[in-house]
Structures are given as C-alpha cells and as structure tokens.
Short mmCIF file of C-alpha atoms in Angstrom, two decimals:
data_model
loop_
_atom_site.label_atom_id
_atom_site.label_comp_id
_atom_site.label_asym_id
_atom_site.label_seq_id
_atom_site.Cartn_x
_atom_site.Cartn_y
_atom_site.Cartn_z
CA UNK A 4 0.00 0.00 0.00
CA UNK A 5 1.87 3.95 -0.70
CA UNK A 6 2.01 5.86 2.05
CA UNK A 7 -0.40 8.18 2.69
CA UNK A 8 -2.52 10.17 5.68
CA UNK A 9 -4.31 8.23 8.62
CA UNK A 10 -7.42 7.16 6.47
CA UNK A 11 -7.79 3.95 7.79
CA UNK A 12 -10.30 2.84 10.25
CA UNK A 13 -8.73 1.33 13.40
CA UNK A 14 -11.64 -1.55 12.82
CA UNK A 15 -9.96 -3.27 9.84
CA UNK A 16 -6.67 -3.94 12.16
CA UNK A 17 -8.56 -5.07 14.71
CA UNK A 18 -10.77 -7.61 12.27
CA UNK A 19 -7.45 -8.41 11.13
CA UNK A 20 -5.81 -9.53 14.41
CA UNK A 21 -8.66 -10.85 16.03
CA UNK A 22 -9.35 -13.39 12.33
CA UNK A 23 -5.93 -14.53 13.92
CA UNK A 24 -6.53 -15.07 17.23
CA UNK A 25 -9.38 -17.08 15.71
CA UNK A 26 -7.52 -19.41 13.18
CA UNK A 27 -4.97 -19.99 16.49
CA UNK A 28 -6.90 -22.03 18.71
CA UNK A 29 -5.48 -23.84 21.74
CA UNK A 30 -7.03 -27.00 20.81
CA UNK A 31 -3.94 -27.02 17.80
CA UNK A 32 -1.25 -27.79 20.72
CA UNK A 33 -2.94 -30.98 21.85
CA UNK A 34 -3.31 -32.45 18.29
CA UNK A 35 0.11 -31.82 17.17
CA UNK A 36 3.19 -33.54 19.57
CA UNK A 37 5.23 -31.08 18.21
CA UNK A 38 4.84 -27.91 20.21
CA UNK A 39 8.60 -26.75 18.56
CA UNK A 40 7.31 -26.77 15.03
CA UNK A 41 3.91 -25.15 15.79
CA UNK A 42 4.74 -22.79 17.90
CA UNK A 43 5.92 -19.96 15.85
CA UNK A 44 2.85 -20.18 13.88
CA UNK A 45 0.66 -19.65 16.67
CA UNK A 46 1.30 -15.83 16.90
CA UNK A 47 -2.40 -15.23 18.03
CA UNK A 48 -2.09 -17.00 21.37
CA UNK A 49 0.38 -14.24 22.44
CA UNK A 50 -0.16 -11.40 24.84
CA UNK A 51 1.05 -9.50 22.77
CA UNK A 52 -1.95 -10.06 20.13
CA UNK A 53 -4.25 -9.78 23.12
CA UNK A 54 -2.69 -6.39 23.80
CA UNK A 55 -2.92 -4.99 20.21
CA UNK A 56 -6.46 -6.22 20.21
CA UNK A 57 -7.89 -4.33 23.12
CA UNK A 58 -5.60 -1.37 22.14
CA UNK A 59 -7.24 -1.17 18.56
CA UNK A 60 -10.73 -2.17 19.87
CA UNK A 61 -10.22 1.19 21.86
CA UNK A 62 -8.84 3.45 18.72
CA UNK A 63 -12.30 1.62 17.06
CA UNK A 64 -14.50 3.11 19.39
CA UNK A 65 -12.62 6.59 19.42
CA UNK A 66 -13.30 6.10 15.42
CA UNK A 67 -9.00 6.69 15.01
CA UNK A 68 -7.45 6.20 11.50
CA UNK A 69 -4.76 4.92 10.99
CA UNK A 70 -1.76 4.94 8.02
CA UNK A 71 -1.61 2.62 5.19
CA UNK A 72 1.80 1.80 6.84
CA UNK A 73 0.45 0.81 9.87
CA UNK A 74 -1.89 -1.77 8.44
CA UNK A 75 1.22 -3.36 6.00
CA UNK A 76 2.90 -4.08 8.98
CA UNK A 77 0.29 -6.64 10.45
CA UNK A 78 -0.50 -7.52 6.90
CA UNK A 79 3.00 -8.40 6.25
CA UNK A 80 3.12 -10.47 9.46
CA UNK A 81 0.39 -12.56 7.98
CA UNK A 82 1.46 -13.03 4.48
CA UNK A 83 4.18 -15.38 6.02
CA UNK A 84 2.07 -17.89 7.42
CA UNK A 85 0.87 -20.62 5.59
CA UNK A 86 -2.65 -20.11 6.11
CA UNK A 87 -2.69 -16.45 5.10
CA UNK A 88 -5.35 -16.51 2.43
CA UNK A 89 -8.19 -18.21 5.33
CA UNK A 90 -7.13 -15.14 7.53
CA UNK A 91 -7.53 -12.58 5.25
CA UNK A 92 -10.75 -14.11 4.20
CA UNK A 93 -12.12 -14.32 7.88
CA UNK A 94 -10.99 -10.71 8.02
CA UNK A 95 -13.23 -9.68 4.92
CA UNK A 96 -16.06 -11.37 6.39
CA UNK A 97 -15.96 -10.19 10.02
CA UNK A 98 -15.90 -6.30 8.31
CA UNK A 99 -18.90 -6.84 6.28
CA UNK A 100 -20.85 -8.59 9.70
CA UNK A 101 -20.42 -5.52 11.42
CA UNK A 102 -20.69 -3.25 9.09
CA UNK A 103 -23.69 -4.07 6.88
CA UNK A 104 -26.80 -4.07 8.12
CA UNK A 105 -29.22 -7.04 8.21
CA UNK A 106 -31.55 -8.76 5.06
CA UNK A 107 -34.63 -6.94 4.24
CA UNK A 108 -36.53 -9.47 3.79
CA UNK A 109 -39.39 -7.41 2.68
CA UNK A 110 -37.69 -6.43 -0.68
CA UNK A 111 -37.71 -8.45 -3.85
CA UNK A 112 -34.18 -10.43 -4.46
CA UNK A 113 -32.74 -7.97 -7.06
CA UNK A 114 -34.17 -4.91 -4.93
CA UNK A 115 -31.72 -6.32 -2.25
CA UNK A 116 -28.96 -6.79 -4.28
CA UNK A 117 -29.01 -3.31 -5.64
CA UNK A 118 -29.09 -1.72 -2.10
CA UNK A 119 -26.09 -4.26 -0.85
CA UNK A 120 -24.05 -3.31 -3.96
CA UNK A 121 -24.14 0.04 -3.09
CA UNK A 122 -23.67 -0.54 0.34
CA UNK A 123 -19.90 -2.64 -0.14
CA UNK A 124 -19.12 0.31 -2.25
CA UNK A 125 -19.70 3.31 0.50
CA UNK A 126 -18.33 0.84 3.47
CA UNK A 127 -14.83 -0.36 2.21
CA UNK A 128 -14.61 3.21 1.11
CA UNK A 129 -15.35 4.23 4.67
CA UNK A 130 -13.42 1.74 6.34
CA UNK A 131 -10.25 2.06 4.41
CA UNK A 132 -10.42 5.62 3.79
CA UNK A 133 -10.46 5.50 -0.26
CA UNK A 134 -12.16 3.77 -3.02
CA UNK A 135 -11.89 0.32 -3.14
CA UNK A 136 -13.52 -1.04 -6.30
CA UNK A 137 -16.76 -1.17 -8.38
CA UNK A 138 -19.13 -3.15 -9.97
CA UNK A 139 -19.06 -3.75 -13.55
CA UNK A 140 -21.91 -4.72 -15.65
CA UNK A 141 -23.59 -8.08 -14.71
CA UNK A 142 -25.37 -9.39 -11.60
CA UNK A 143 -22.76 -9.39 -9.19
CA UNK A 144 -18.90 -8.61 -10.60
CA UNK A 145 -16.50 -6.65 -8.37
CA UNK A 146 -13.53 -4.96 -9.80
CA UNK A 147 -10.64 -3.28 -8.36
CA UNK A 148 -7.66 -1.99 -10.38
CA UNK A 149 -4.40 -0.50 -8.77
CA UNK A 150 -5.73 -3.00 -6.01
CA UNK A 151 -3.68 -1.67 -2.25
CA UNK A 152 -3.61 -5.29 -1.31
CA UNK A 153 -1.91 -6.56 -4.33
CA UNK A 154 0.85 -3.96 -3.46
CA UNK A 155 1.52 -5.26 -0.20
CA UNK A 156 0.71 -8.61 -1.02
CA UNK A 157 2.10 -9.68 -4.14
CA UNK A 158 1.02 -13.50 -4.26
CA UNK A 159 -2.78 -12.80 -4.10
CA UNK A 160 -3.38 -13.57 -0.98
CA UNK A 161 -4.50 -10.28 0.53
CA UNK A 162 -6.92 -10.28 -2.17
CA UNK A 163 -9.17 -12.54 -0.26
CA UNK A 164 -10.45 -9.94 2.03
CA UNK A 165 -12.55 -8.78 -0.95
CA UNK A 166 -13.31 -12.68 -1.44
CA UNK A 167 -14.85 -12.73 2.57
CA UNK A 168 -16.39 -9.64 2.74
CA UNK A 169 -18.83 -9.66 -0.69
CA UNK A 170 -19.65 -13.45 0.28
CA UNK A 171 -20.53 -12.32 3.55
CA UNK A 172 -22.79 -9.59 2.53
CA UNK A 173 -24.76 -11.09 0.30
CA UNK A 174 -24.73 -14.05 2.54
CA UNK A 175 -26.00 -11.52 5.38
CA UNK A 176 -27.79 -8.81 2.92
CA UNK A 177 -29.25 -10.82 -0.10
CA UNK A 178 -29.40 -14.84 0.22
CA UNK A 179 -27.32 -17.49 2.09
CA UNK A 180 -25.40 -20.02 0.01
CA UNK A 181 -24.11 -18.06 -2.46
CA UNK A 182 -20.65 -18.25 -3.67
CA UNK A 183 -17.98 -15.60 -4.58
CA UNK A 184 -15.16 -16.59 -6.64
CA UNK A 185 -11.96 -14.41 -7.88
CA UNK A 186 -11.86 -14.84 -11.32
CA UNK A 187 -8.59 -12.42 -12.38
CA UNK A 188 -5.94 -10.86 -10.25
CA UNK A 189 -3.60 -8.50 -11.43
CA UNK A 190 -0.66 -10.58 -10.26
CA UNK A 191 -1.68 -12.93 -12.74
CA UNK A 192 -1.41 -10.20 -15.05
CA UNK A 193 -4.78 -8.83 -15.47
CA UNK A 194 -6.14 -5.40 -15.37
CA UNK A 195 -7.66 -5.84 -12.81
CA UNK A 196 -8.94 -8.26 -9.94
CA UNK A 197 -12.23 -9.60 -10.69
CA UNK A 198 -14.72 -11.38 -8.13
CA UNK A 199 -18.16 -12.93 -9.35
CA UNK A 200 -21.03 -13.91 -7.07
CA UNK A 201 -22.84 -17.58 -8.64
CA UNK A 202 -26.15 -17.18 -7.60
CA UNK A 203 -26.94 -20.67 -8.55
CA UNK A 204 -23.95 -22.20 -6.17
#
C-alpha cells in the first residue's frame, strides 16, 4: 500500500488480528506432539496479540485512523504464514458482519442486491479511507484496479479480504449459500482483480 494520511479505520486492524486469534486455537497444541514446530505459527495466542487487540478495539471506538503503513505491517506479518489466504478471508467477512446491516426481507431479491451493492461500495470506502472497487456490468462482478492489497501482497493472498467480505454480505444482505469466486488478479497479469457472485452455487 503507498504511504499516505491516517485514512484507515482502526476496525480493519482489529478484524485483522482478532481473524488470527481465531484461526490460532489452543485445541492445535494438543493435536500436534510437536509444540517446537507449531509454535511460531501460533502468533495469536500471544499477549502481545491480546494487547494490540484491546488497544485497537479502543482506537475503534474513538473512530481513530490509521496509516496505510500501519496496516502493511500486520499484513505483512500474515502473508508469512501458511494459512494467510483463510485469515484474510475471515478478516473480509468479520468487516462486512459488522458493518452491513441485516436482510430486508421485505424487498424483492434484485431490490436487495441493488441496495447491498451500493452498500460494499460506500463501506470499504469508509473503512479504508479510499475507493476500493466497483461493480461492472452483470449481476454481481467486483472490480478493483491498482488494487492496495496486491501492493503489499504480491502472491494474491490479501486479495481474499474482498473474497470474505462480498460473500458475507450477500450471505447476510441478499441470500445465504451463495458463492464468490476471484476470477482475475492482477498478479496474474490482469487489469484488474475480478470477483463474481454464482447465484446458482
């Protein structure tokens, strides 16, 4: 990601650190006999992770931004780990949870899609400060170009918060079951990343 001006909200870190507490249970120590090779990986059972998440859980509810910098530096922590893409994708999907609101039932299916289109649009905007993305033309087919997370990330992984967060909206705003795939990536050498909702999955 460049460098640039606190623009992003404190809630994104936190999703991000708390998606790896969650990946790090305890249970993972008593299943493997080898506590050596595990234990580096298990970053998210530290104090220190407990720390950072009450600290940014704080800056969250005082609504602080924070610097594309800032956010690398966790990010880059976990592009190492084998399980990197999962994370990011819990990430995605723990910021759309709490920040889109609930189905309205009441509307017709494409009525619903419409509004939750628009709402991913204004809320990754709001939550990291600049615009991330748009739809193209078709049911459901997110773009970004210049993507922030291939910059930081450049395997693809970091990618996958987009994957998490449009399958949990429309699981949350439009219909359950549906899936979200990534269907280009600029690492891949496309112009652009590309995500497409199958509303037949």
């Amino acid at each position: 990601m460049p460098e640039a001006q606190a623009n992003i909200a404190a809630e994104v870190t936190l999703a991000l650190l708390e998606a790896i507490k969650t990946r790090d249970r305890p249970r993972e120590f008593l299943d493997d006999d080898d506590i050596y090779r595990t234990m580096p990986r298990r970053f998210g059972l530290s104090a220190v992770v407990e720390r950072q998440i009450e600290l940014y859980r704080q800056r969250a509810r005082k609504n602080v931004r924070l610097t594309t910098a800032e956010l690398a530096e966790f990010m880059e922590l976990v592009i190492r780990r084998p399980d990197s893409a999962e994370i990011f994708r819990e990430m995605g999907a723990a910021l759309a949870a709490k920040q889109l609101p609930g189905r309205a039932w009441w509307l017709p299916r494409f009525l619903r899609l419409h509004r939750t289109k628009k709402k991913i649009r204004s809320s990754l905007r709001r939550l990291f400060g600049r615009r991330i993305g748009g739809f193209a033309s078709g049911t459901f087919v997110f773009e970004v170009s210049a993507s922030p997370f291939v910059q930081v990330d450049r395997s693809g992984d970091a990618c996958e918060i987009v994957t998490g967060y449009c399958r949990q909206a429309l699981e949350k705003c439009v219909d359950p079951g549906m899936a979200v795939t990534k269907r280009r990536c600029e690492n891949r050498g496309d112009g652009v990343c590309r995500w497409v909702a199958d509303f037949d999955a």
